[in-house]
Amino acid sequence: MNKDLYNYIIGIADNSLILGQRLGELCGHGPSLETDIAGTNISLDLFGQVRSYFQYAAQVSGDENATEDTLAFLRIEREYKNVLLVEQPNTDFAYTIVRQFYFDAFHLLFLKALETSKDETLAAIAKKSIKEVSYHWRFSSDWVRRLGDGTEESHTRVLEAVNELWMYTDELFHQTEADKAMIAQGIGVETLALKETYYKMIGDVLEEATLPIPESKYWHKGGKQGIHTEHMGYILSDMQYMQRTYPNMEW
Amino acid sequence: MSDKEVKNLEDLFDARIARDEKIEPKDWMPEKYRKTHIRQISQHAHSEIVGMLPEGNWISRAPSLRRKVALLAKVQDEAGHGLYLYSACETLGVSREELYEQLHSGKAKYSSIFNYPTVTWADMGAIGWLVDGAAIINQVPLCSTSYGPYARAMIRVCKEESFHQRQGFEIMLKLSNGSQEQKDMAQDALNRWWWPSLMMLGPTDAESVHTAQSMKWKLKRKTNDELRQQFIDQTVPQAELLGLTIPDPDLKWNEETGHYDFGEIDWDEFWQVVKGHGPSNKKRMKDRVGAWERGEWVRDAAMAHAKKKEERKNQTKKAV
């Protein structure tokens, strides 16, 4: 088994998995039918990507019992490698949108770079996903503009979310040992090279939205090492409930 | 307009419907036709969006990625159905906000089946198989109903519903072929959903107040009891295929009628749920009203932003 490649795929997939799960929680509870449908759409896209990544990871793992579902549902919390940003709760629509906005900008840049990966499978998944994620970015950045430059209340709420979630953005660019090994082989994305463009993309939209760019440099990290916020355990106990309660069954 | 003139218009209108012509939004229509359609179409739209809740309850816990994606897509389809049905309703001169207001205040009804809780994964199968199955029986005739926008919306809805029904049946099939725990889960779901599904086809003909008029306008092609019989006849062999037992000791094939005889429906339960006292009525309304109220500032922001953008555009135009 190529352990670095396996860990690399898991790292990418877990972001989509946990964000997809968070969005799925909102299905049927959105502020309007249109936003409800859009949120579900994004969740569906993310799960679609997750399945492609996990099917590939299962193959790479060399473990013949590994499947997309064992990877999604049967790991322990410390083995999930998503960034802390995506596990943050759906506090309100502003938090949901800003979490999405911070992630989408990264996700889009990341996939555009991954498209040129030497690993053909990853390049193909990236190619397919770019179209979807371009739409996610358009949706979330449009809503940041609307909320920022909307009413006084929406401005206050979105500003709070922008400030509260800011500390999780830096982790998007962190590199694990597996990341570094994959970058060296021309398979992984050199995330540090995306950082400047990322903060410019975010900054431009915030400016249009009449929102000040946060200045704090106190970053939070840990997700990529499997050390999560306290939210994560609850996400997993919900998500893993069926697989844990009824082991070794087909659904 | 004199009474005589109205009578003439009504006769012409009835003749158009009898000739299977579609009535379109700008056509003259009797006030009662308009009101009845607003009632029925909005009730249908409300059922779609309230119906998202019991299934949405299992999205975060779906047992596999494939099932999770299918369930998400299904619930999203329901939101889509809600959207085109509200749009069809709006062509009759009522706004979506007014319709929501009627739902939230309890004035408008939605299908009472959604007032039952979804307590196990098998309920996702049973709802698809039975509830969507019953809905299709109700809805297929509406694809050729007299009001154009409703008929066209229903064609799309029905296509997706039959897909949902197959998906539900497939969940049940997998459970029935699975472990004893899975089989028990499937049987338990059938036990709980069977009777409410029969009730879903509406009160018995003797108690149904709208049937006669609705038949004339092709809002209905068969009576509630005929539809219920059709549903039972169609579903019993499917249950046999699944190896599940329908929870009705009186259910048996009647050679003479060529239909299944079935036991007494508990209409007291039906009316209790319709009147707002089913197991989940309060929860469903609390969730709907809650989502609407929590979303108010978001909708306001979108309106305010659109207005600002428009004003800026106008100012730029003036400056040029």
Coordinates of C-alpha atoms in Angstrom, one line a residue:
Chain A
M1 CA 0.0 0.0 0.0
N2 CA 1.1 3.5 -0.7
K3 CA 0.5 4.9 2.7
D4 CA 1.2 8.6 1.8
L5 CA -1.1 8.5 -1.1
Y6 CA -3.8 6.8 1.0
N7 CA -3.5 9.5 3.7
Y8 CA -3.4 12.2 1.1
I9 CA -6.7 11.1 -0.4
I10 CA -8.3 10.7 3.0
G11 CA -7.2 14.2 3.9
I12 CA -9.0 15.7 0.9
A13 CA -12.1 13.5 1.1
D14 CA -12.8 14.1 4.8
N15 CA -13.2 17.9 4.2
S16 CA -16.0 17.2 1.7
L17 CA -17.5 14.4 3.9
I18 CA -17.8 16.5 7.0
L19 CA -19.0 19.6 5.2
G20 CA -21.5 17.6 3.2
Q21 CA -22.8 16.1 6.5
R22 CA -23.2 19.5 8.0
L23 CA -25.1 20.8 5.0
G24 CA -27.2 17.7 5.0
E25 CA -28.4 18.5 8.6
L26 CA -30.1 21.6 7.2
C27 CA -32.1 20.0 4.5
G28 CA -35.7 21.1 4.9
H29 CA -34.8 23.9 7.3
G30 CA -33.5 26.6 5.1
P31 CA -34.6 30.2 5.0
S32 CA -36.4 29.7 1.7
L33 CA -37.1 26.8 -0.7
E34 CA -34.5 28.1 -3.1
T35 CA -31.6 28.3 -0.6
D36 CA -32.7 24.9 0.8
I37 CA -32.4 23.4 -2.7
A38 CA -29.0 25.0 -3.3
G39 CA -27.6 23.9 0.1
T40 CA -28.8 20.3 -0.6
N41 CA -27.2 20.5 -4.1
I42 CA -23.9 21.5 -2.6
S43 CA -24.1 18.7 -0.1
L44 CA -24.9 16.2 -2.9
D45 CA -21.9 17.4 -5.0
L46 CA -19.6 17.0 -2.0
F47 CA -20.8 13.5 -1.2
G48 CA -20.4 12.6 -4.9
Q49 CA -16.8 13.7 -4.7
V50 CA -16.3 11.8 -1.4
R51 CA -17.5 8.6 -3.0
S52 CA -15.0 8.9 -5.8
Y53 CA -12.1 9.7 -3.4
F54 CA -13.0 6.9 -1.0
Q55 CA -13.4 4.3 -3.7
Y56 CA -10.0 5.2 -4.8
A57 CA -8.6 5.2 -1.3
A58 CA -10.1 1.8 -0.6
Q59 CA -8.3 0.5 -3.7
V60 CA -5.0 2.1 -2.7
S61 CA -5.3 0.9 0.9
G62 CA -4.6 -2.7 -0.2
D63 CA -7.1 -3.8 2.4
E64 CA -9.6 -6.0 0.5
N65 CA -12.3 -5.3 3.1
A66 CA -12.0 -1.5 2.7
T67 CA -14.9 0.2 0.9
E68 CA -16.2 3.7 0.6
D69 CA -18.5 3.0 3.5
T70 CA -15.9 1.5 5.9
L71 CA -13.8 4.6 5.3
A72 CA -16.8 7.0 5.7
F73 CA -18.3 5.3 8.8
L74 CA -15.9 3.0 10.6
R75 CA -12.9 5.1 11.6
I76 CA -12.4 6.6 15.0
E77 CA -12.4 10.3 15.5
R78 CA -8.6 10.7 15.5
E79 CA -8.5 9.1 12.1
Y80 CA -10.6 11.8 10.4
K81 CA -8.3 14.4 8.9
N82 CA -10.7 17.2 7.9
V83 CA -9.8 20.8 8.8
L84 CA -11.6 22.3 11.8
L85 CA -13.4 24.8 9.6
V86 CA -15.8 22.3 8.0
E87 CA -16.9 20.7 11.3
Q88 CA -18.1 24.1 12.7
P89 CA -21.9 24.0 13.5
N90 CA -24.7 25.6 11.5
T91 CA -25.1 28.3 14.1
D92 CA -27.3 30.4 11.7
F93 CA -27.4 31.1 8.0
A94 CA -24.5 33.6 8.2
Y95 CA -22.2 31.0 9.8
T96 CA -23.3 28.4 7.2
I97 CA -22.6 30.7 4.4
V98 CA -19.3 32.0 5.7
R99 CA -18.0 28.5 6.5
Q100 CA -18.9 27.6 2.9
F101 CA -17.3 30.8 1.5
Y102 CA -14.0 30.2 3.3
F103 CA -13.9 26.6 2.2
D104 CA -15.1 27.1 -1.4
A105 CA -12.4 29.6 -2.2
F106 CA -9.8 27.2 -1.1
H107 CA -11.5 24.2 -2.6
L108 CA -11.7 25.8 -6.0
L109 CA -8.0 26.8 -6.1
F110 CA -7.0 23.4 -4.7
L111 CA -8.9 21.5 -7.4
K112 CA -7.6 23.6 -10.2
A113 CA -4.1 22.7 -9.0
L114 CA -5.0 19.1 -8.4
E115 CA -6.2 18.8 -12.0
T116 CA -2.6 18.8 -13.1
S117 CA -1.6 16.1 -10.6
K118 CA 0.6 13.3 -11.9
D119 CA -2.0 10.9 -10.4
E120 CA -4.5 10.4 -13.1
T121 CA -7.4 9.4 -10.9
L122 CA -7.0 12.4 -8.6
A123 CA -6.7 14.7 -11.7
A124 CA -9.9 13.2 -13.1
I125 CA -11.9 13.6 -9.9
A126 CA -10.6 17.2 -9.7
K127 CA -11.6 18.0 -13.3
K128 CA -15.1 16.7 -12.7
S129 CA -15.4 18.6 -9.4
I130 CA -14.2 22.0 -10.6
K131 CA -17.4 22.8 -12.3
E132 CA -19.5 21.9 -9.2
V133 CA -17.2 23.9 -6.9
S134 CA -17.2 26.9 -9.2
Y135 CA -21.0 27.0 -8.6
H136 CA -20.5 26.6 -4.8
W137 CA -18.2 29.5 -4.8
R138 CA -20.6 31.7 -6.8
F139 CA -23.4 30.8 -4.4
S140 CA -21.5 31.4 -1.2
S141 CA -19.7 34.6 -2.3
D142 CA -23.0 36.0 -3.7
W143 CA -24.6 35.4 -0.3
V144 CA -21.7 37.0 1.5
R145 CA -22.3 40.1 -0.6
R146 CA -26.0 40.1 0.0
L147 CA -25.7 39.6 3.7
G148 CA -22.9 42.1 4.2
D149 CA -24.5 44.8 2.0
G150 CA -28.1 43.9 2.9
T151 CA -29.7 45.1 6.1
E152 CA -28.1 46.2 9.4
E153 CA -29.0 42.9 11.0
S154 CA -27.6 40.8 8.2
H155 CA -24.4 42.9 8.2
T156 CA -24.0 42.4 12.0
R157 CA -24.6 38.7 11.7
V158 CA -22.4 38.0 8.8
L159 CA -19.6 40.1 10.3
E160 CA -19.7 38.0 13.4
A161 CA -19.4 34.8 11.4
V162 CA -16.6 36.3 9.3
N163 CA -14.7 37.1 12.5
E164 CA -15.5 33.9 14.4
L165 CA -14.6 31.5 11.6
W166 CA -11.5 33.4 10.4
M167 CA -9.2 31.6 12.8
Y168 CA -9.9 28.3 11.0
T169 CA -8.8 29.6 7.5
D170 CA -5.0 29.2 7.9
E171 CA -5.2 25.4 8.6
L172 CA -6.4 24.9 5.0
F173 CA -2.8 25.5 3.9
H174 CA -1.1 23.3 6.4
Q175 CA 0.8 20.3 5.2
T176 CA 1.0 16.9 6.8
E177 CA 3.9 14.5 6.2
A178 CA 1.7 12.7 3.6
D179 CA 1.0 16.1 1.9
K180 CA 4.7 16.9 1.7
A181 CA 5.5 13.5 0.3
M182 CA 2.8 13.8 -2.4
I183 CA 3.9 17.3 -3.3
A184 CA 7.4 16.1 -3.7
Q185 CA 6.2 13.5 -6.2
G186 CA 4.1 15.9 -8.2
I187 CA 0.9 14.3 -7.1
G188 CA -0.1 16.6 -4.3
V189 CA -1.0 20.3 -4.4
E190 CA 1.5 22.9 -3.1
T191 CA -1.0 24.6 -0.9
L192 CA 1.4 27.3 0.2
A193 CA 1.4 28.6 -3.3
L194 CA -2.4 29.2 -3.2
K195 CA -2.4 31.2 0.0
E196 CA -2.0 34.7 -1.5
T197 CA -4.6 34.2 -4.2
Y198 CA -6.9 32.7 -1.6
Y199 CA -6.8 35.7 0.8
K200 CA -7.1 38.0 -2.2
M201 CA -10.3 36.2 -3.4
I202 CA -11.8 36.4 0.1
G203 CA -10.7 39.9 0.6
D204 CA -12.2 41.2 -2.6
V205 CA -15.6 39.8 -1.8
L206 CA -15.5 41.0 1.8
E207 CA -14.7 44.5 0.5
E208 CA -17.7 44.4 -1.9
A209 CA -19.8 43.2 0.9
T210 CA -18.7 46.2 3.0
L211 CA -17.2 43.9 5.5
P212 CA -13.8 44.6 7.1
I213 CA -11.1 41.9 6.6
P214 CA -10.3 40.4 10.0
E215 CA -6.9 41.2 11.3
S216 CA -6.4 38.4 13.9
K217 CA -3.5 36.2 13.4
Y218 CA -4.4 33.7 16.1
W219 CA -5.0 30.6 14.1
H220 CA -6.5 27.3 15.1
K221 CA -5.4 24.0 13.8
G222 CA -5.4 20.3 14.6
G223 CA -8.0 18.7 12.3
K224 CA -5.4 17.6 9.8
Q225 CA -3.7 15.7 12.6
G226 CA -7.0 14.3 13.7
I227 CA -7.3 16.5 16.8
H228 CA -10.8 18.0 16.4
T229 CA -13.1 20.5 18.1
E230 CA -15.6 19.0 20.5
H231 CA -18.3 19.2 17.7
M232 CA -16.7 16.3 15.8
G233 CA -17.7 13.5 18.2
Y234 CA -21.3 14.4 17.8
I235 CA -21.1 14.6 14.0
L236 CA -19.6 11.1 14.0
S237 CA -22.0 9.6 16.5
D238 CA -24.9 10.8 14.3
M239 CA -23.2 9.8 11.0
Q240 CA -22.0 6.4 12.2
Y241 CA -25.1 5.4 14.2
M242 CA -26.4 2.8 11.8
Q243 CA -23.1 1.2 10.9
R244 CA -22.1 1.0 14.6
T245 CA -25.4 -0.3 15.8
Y246 CA -25.8 -2.9 13.1
P247 CA -22.3 -4.0 12.1
N248 CA -21.5 -6.0 8.9
M249 CA -24.9 -5.5 7.2
E250 CA -25.8 -4.4 3.7
W251 CA -28.2 -1.5 3.2
Chain B
M1 CA -72.1 41.2 -15.2
S2 CA -75.7 40.0 -14.9
D3 CA -76.4 36.6 -13.4
K4 CA -77.5 35.4 -16.8
E5 CA -74.2 36.4 -18.4
V6 CA -72.3 34.7 -15.7
K7 CA -74.4 31.6 -16.2
N8 CA -73.5 31.7 -19.9
L9 CA -69.8 32.0 -19.2
E10 CA -70.1 29.1 -16.7
D11 CA -71.8 26.9 -19.3
L12 CA -69.1 27.7 -21.9
F13 CA -66.4 27.0 -19.2
D14 CA -68.0 23.7 -18.3
A15 CA -68.2 22.8 -22.0
R16 CA -64.4 23.5 -22.5
I17 CA -63.6 21.2 -19.6
A18 CA -65.9 18.5 -21.0
R19 CA -64.0 18.8 -24.3
D20 CA -60.7 18.2 -22.3
E21 CA -59.4 21.7 -23.1
K22 CA -56.9 23.2 -20.6
I23 CA -57.9 26.2 -18.6
E24 CA -55.0 28.7 -18.5
P25 CA -54.3 31.4 -15.9
K26 CA -55.6 34.3 -18.0
D27 CA -58.8 32.5 -19.0
W28 CA -62.1 33.4 -17.3
M29 CA -62.9 30.9 -14.5
P30 CA -65.7 30.7 -11.9
E31 CA -64.5 32.0 -8.5
K32 CA -65.2 28.6 -7.0
Y33 CA -62.9 26.9 -9.5
R34 CA -60.2 29.3 -8.6
K35 CA -60.6 28.9 -4.9
T36 CA -60.9 25.1 -5.1
H37 CA -57.7 25.0 -7.1
I38 CA -55.8 27.3 -4.7
R39 CA -56.9 25.0 -1.9
Q40 CA -55.9 21.8 -3.5
I41 CA -52.7 22.9 -5.2
S42 CA -51.4 24.7 -2.1
Q43 CA -52.3 21.7 0.1
H44 CA -50.3 19.6 -2.3
A45 CA -47.4 22.1 -2.2
H46 CA -47.5 22.2 1.6
S47 CA -47.5 18.4 1.7
E48 CA -44.3 18.4 -0.3
I49 CA -42.4 20.7 2.0
V50 CA -43.7 19.3 5.2
G51 CA -43.0 15.9 3.8
M52 CA -39.3 16.9 3.6
L53 CA -39.1 16.8 7.4
P54 CA -39.7 13.1 8.3
E55 CA -37.2 12.0 5.6
G56 CA -34.8 14.8 6.3
N57 CA -34.7 13.3 9.8
W58 CA -32.6 10.4 8.5
I59 CA -30.2 12.2 6.2
S60 CA -27.5 12.6 8.8
R61 CA -27.9 8.9 9.8
A62 CA -28.3 7.1 6.5
P63 CA -26.4 3.8 6.7
S64 CA -24.3 4.1 3.5
L65 CA -23.0 6.9 1.3
R66 CA -25.1 5.6 -1.6
R67 CA -28.2 5.7 0.6
K68 CA -27.3 9.1 1.9
V69 CA -27.0 10.6 -1.6
A70 CA -30.2 9.0 -2.8
L71 CA -32.1 10.3 0.3
L72 CA -30.7 13.8 -0.1
A73 CA -31.7 13.8 -3.7
K74 CA -35.1 12.6 -2.9
V75 CA -35.8 15.2 -0.3
Q76 CA -34.4 17.8 -2.7
D77 CA -36.9 16.6 -5.3
E78 CA -39.6 17.3 -2.9
A79 CA -38.5 20.8 -2.4
G80 CA -38.5 21.1 -6.2
H81 CA -42.1 19.8 -6.3
G82 CA -43.0 22.3 -3.7
L83 CA -41.5 25.0 -5.8
Y84 CA -43.4 24.2 -9.0
L85 CA -46.6 23.7 -7.2
Y86 CA -46.4 27.0 -5.4
S87 CA -45.6 28.6 -8.7
A88 CA -48.7 26.9 -10.3
C89 CA -50.7 28.2 -7.4
E90 CA -49.4 31.7 -7.8
T91 CA -50.8 31.8 -11.3
L92 CA -54.2 31.9 -9.6
G93 CA -53.5 35.2 -8.0
V94 CA -52.2 34.3 -4.5
S95 CA -48.6 34.9 -3.3
R96 CA -46.3 32.3 -1.8
E97 CA -46.1 34.4 1.4
E98 CA -49.9 34.2 1.8
L99 CA -49.8 30.4 1.2
Y100 CA -47.1 30.0 3.8
E101 CA -49.1 32.1 6.2
Q102 CA -52.1 29.8 5.7
L103 CA -49.9 26.8 6.4
H104 CA -48.2 28.3 9.5
S105 CA -51.5 29.4 11.0
G106 CA -53.0 26.0 10.6
K107 CA -55.6 27.3 8.2
A108 CA -54.3 25.2 5.3
K109 CA -53.9 21.5 5.6
Y110 CA -51.2 19.1 4.3
S111 CA -51.2 15.4 4.0
S112 CA -51.7 13.9 7.4
I113 CA -49.3 11.0 6.8
F114 CA -46.4 13.4 7.5
N115 CA -47.6 13.7 11.1
Y116 CA -46.1 10.3 11.9
P117 CA -42.6 10.0 13.2
T118 CA -39.8 8.3 11.3
V119 CA -38.2 6.1 14.0
T120 CA -36.0 3.7 12.1
W121 CA -34.1 3.5 8.8
A122 CA -36.7 1.2 7.5
D123 CA -39.2 4.1 7.6
M124 CA -37.3 5.5 4.7
G125 CA -38.1 2.4 2.7
A126 CA -41.7 2.2 3.9
I127 CA -42.4 5.9 3.1
G128 CA -41.0 5.5 -0.4
W129 CA -42.8 2.3 -1.1
L130 CA -46.2 3.0 0.6
V131 CA -46.5 6.8 0.9
D132 CA -45.1 7.6 -2.5
G133 CA -47.0 4.6 -3.9
A134 CA -50.3 6.0 -2.6
A135 CA -49.3 9.5 -3.7
I136 CA -48.8 8.3 -7.3
I137 CA -52.2 6.7 -7.3
N138 CA -53.6 10.0 -6.2
Q139 CA -51.5 12.1 -8.6
V140 CA -51.4 10.3 -11.9
P141 CA -54.9 11.3 -12.9
L142 CA -54.0 14.9 -12.1
C143 CA -51.6 14.9 -15.1
S144 CA -54.6 15.4 -17.2
T145 CA -56.6 17.7 -14.9
S146 CA -58.3 20.7 -16.4
Y147 CA -56.1 23.5 -15.0
G148 CA -53.0 23.8 -17.3
P149 CA -50.3 24.9 -14.9
Y150 CA -51.3 22.2 -12.4
A151 CA -51.4 19.4 -15.0
R152 CA -48.0 20.4 -16.3
A153 CA -46.5 20.5 -12.8
M154 CA -48.0 17.1 -12.1
I155 CA -46.4 15.5 -15.1
R156 CA -42.9 16.3 -13.7
V157 CA -43.9 15.4 -10.2
C158 CA -45.2 12.0 -11.2
K159 CA -42.1 11.1 -13.1
E160 CA -39.9 11.7 -10.0
E161 CA -42.4 10.1 -7.6
S162 CA -42.3 6.8 -9.4
F163 CA -38.5 6.9 -9.2
H164 CA -38.9 7.5 -5.4
Q165 CA -41.3 4.6 -5.0
R166 CA -38.9 2.2 -6.7
Q167 CA -36.1 3.5 -4.5
G168 CA -38.2 2.9 -1.4
F169 CA -39.1 -0.6 -2.5
E170 CA -35.5 -1.3 -3.1
I171 CA -34.6 -0.2 0.5
M172 CA -37.3 -2.6 1.8
L173 CA -36.1 -5.4 -0.5
K174 CA -32.5 -5.1 0.9
L175 CA -33.8 -5.2 4.4
S176 CA -36.1 -8.2 3.8
N177 CA -33.1 -10.1 2.3
G178 CA -30.9 -9.0 5.2
S179 CA -30.3 -10.1 8.8
Q180 CA -33.1 -11.0 11.2
E181 CA -32.7 -7.5 12.7
Q182 CA -33.2 -5.9 9.3
K183 CA -36.2 -8.1 8.5
D184 CA -37.8 -7.1 11.8
M185 CA -37.1 -3.5 11.1
A186 CA -38.8 -3.8 7.8
Q187 CA -41.9 -5.5 9.2
D188 CA -42.1 -3.0 12.0
A189 CA -42.1 -0.2 9.5
L190 CA -44.8 -1.8 7.5
N191 CA -46.9 -2.3 10.6
R192 CA -46.7 1.4 11.5
W193 CA -47.1 2.9 8.0
W194 CA -49.7 0.6 6.5
W195 CA -52.9 2.1 8.0
P196 CA -51.8 5.7 7.8
S197 CA -51.0 5.0 4.1
L198 CA -54.6 3.8 3.5
M199 CA -55.9 6.9 5.3
M200 CA -53.8 9.0 3.1
L201 CA -56.2 8.4 0.2
G202 CA -58.8 10.4 2.0
P203 CA -62.0 9.9 4.0
T204 CA -64.5 7.4 2.7
D205 CA -66.7 8.6 -0.2
A206 CA -69.7 9.1 2.2
E207 CA -67.6 11.6 4.2
S208 CA -65.8 13.3 1.4
V209 CA -67.2 16.8 0.9
H210 CA -65.4 17.9 -2.3
T211 CA -65.6 14.8 -4.5
A212 CA -68.6 15.6 -6.8
Q213 CA -67.4 19.0 -7.8
S214 CA -63.8 17.9 -8.2
M215 CA -64.9 15.1 -10.5
K216 CA -66.6 17.6 -12.8
W217 CA -63.4 19.7 -13.0
K218 CA -61.2 16.6 -13.5
L219 CA -59.4 17.4 -10.2
K220 CA -60.4 13.9 -9.4
R221 CA -61.1 10.9 -11.7
K222 CA -61.8 8.3 -9.2
T223 CA -63.3 8.4 -5.7
N224 CA -61.2 8.0 -2.6
D225 CA -62.5 4.5 -2.0
E226 CA -61.7 3.4 -5.6
L227 CA -58.2 4.8 -5.2
R228 CA -57.7 3.0 -1.9
Q229 CA -58.8 -0.3 -3.4
Q230 CA -56.4 0.2 -6.3
F231 CA -53.6 0.9 -3.9
I232 CA -54.3 -2.2 -1.8
D233 CA -54.6 -4.4 -4.9
Q234 CA -51.3 -3.2 -6.2
T235 CA -49.4 -3.3 -2.9
V236 CA -50.4 -6.7 -1.4
P237 CA -48.5 -8.7 -4.0
Q238 CA -45.5 -6.4 -3.5
A239 CA -45.6 -7.2 0.3
E240 CA -45.7 -10.9 -0.6
L241 CA -42.6 -10.5 -2.7
L242 CA -40.8 -8.9 0.2
G243 CA -41.9 -11.7 2.5
L244 CA -43.6 -9.2 4.8
T245 CA -47.1 -9.5 6.4
I246 CA -49.6 -6.7 6.0
P247 CA -50.9 -5.9 9.5
D248 CA -54.6 -6.6 8.7
P249 CA -56.1 -10.0 9.7
D250 CA -59.1 -9.3 7.6
L251 CA -57.2 -8.9 4.4
K252 CA -58.0 -11.6 1.8
W253 CA -58.5 -12.0 -1.9
N254 CA -62.1 -11.9 -3.0
E255 CA -62.6 -14.1 -6.1
E256 CA -66.0 -12.6 -6.8
T257 CA -65.0 -8.9 -6.8
G258 CA -61.5 -9.5 -8.1
H259 CA -60.2 -7.3 -5.3
Y260 CA -58.8 -7.7 -1.8
D261 CA -61.2 -7.3 1.1
F262 CA -59.7 -5.4 4.0
G263 CA -60.4 -4.5 7.6
E264 CA -61.9 -1.5 9.2
I265 CA -59.9 1.7 9.0
D266 CA -59.6 3.6 12.3
W267 CA -61.2 6.8 11.2
D268 CA -61.1 8.3 14.7
E269 CA -57.3 8.2 14.4
F270 CA -57.5 9.8 10.9
W271 CA -59.6 12.7 12.1
Q272 CA -57.5 13.2 15.2
V273 CA -54.4 13.6 13.1
V274 CA -56.2 15.8 10.6
K275 CA -57.4 18.1 13.4
G276 CA -53.8 18.6 14.5
H277 CA -53.4 16.0 17.2
G278 CA -51.3 13.3 15.6
P279 CA -47.9 12.2 17.0
S280 CA -45.8 14.8 15.1
N281 CA -48.2 17.6 14.0
K282 CA -46.8 20.0 16.6
K283 CA -43.2 19.2 15.8
R284 CA -43.7 19.5 12.1
M285 CA -45.3 22.9 12.4
K286 CA -42.7 24.1 14.9
D287 CA -40.0 23.1 12.4
R288 CA -41.6 24.8 9.5
V289 CA -42.5 28.0 11.3
G290 CA -39.1 28.0 13.0
A291 CA -37.3 27.7 9.6
W292 CA -39.5 30.5 8.2
E293 CA -38.9 32.8 11.2
R294 CA -35.2 32.2 11.4
G295 CA -35.0 32.9 7.7
E296 CA -36.7 36.2 7.8
W297 CA -33.6 38.3 8.3
V298 CA -32.0 36.4 5.4
R299 CA -34.9 37.1 3.0
D300 CA -35.0 40.7 4.1
A301 CA -31.3 41.0 3.4
A302 CA -31.7 39.6 -0.1
M303 CA -34.5 42.1 -0.8
A304 CA -32.5 45.1 0.6
H305 CA -29.4 44.1 -1.4
A306 CA -31.3 43.7 -4.6
K307 CA -32.9 47.2 -4.1
K308 CA -29.5 48.8 -3.4
K309 CA -28.0 47.2 -6.5
E310 CA -30.9 48.5 -8.6
E311 CA -30.6 52.0 -7.2
R312 CA -26.8 52.0 -7.9
K313 CA -27.5 50.9 -11.5
N314 CA -30.0 53.7 -11.9
Q315 CA -27.6 56.3 -10.5
T316 CA -24.9 55.1 -12.9
K317 CA -27.3 55.4 -15.8
K318 CA -28.3 59.0 -14.7
A319 CA -24.6 59.9 -14.4
V320 CA -24.0 58.7 -18.0

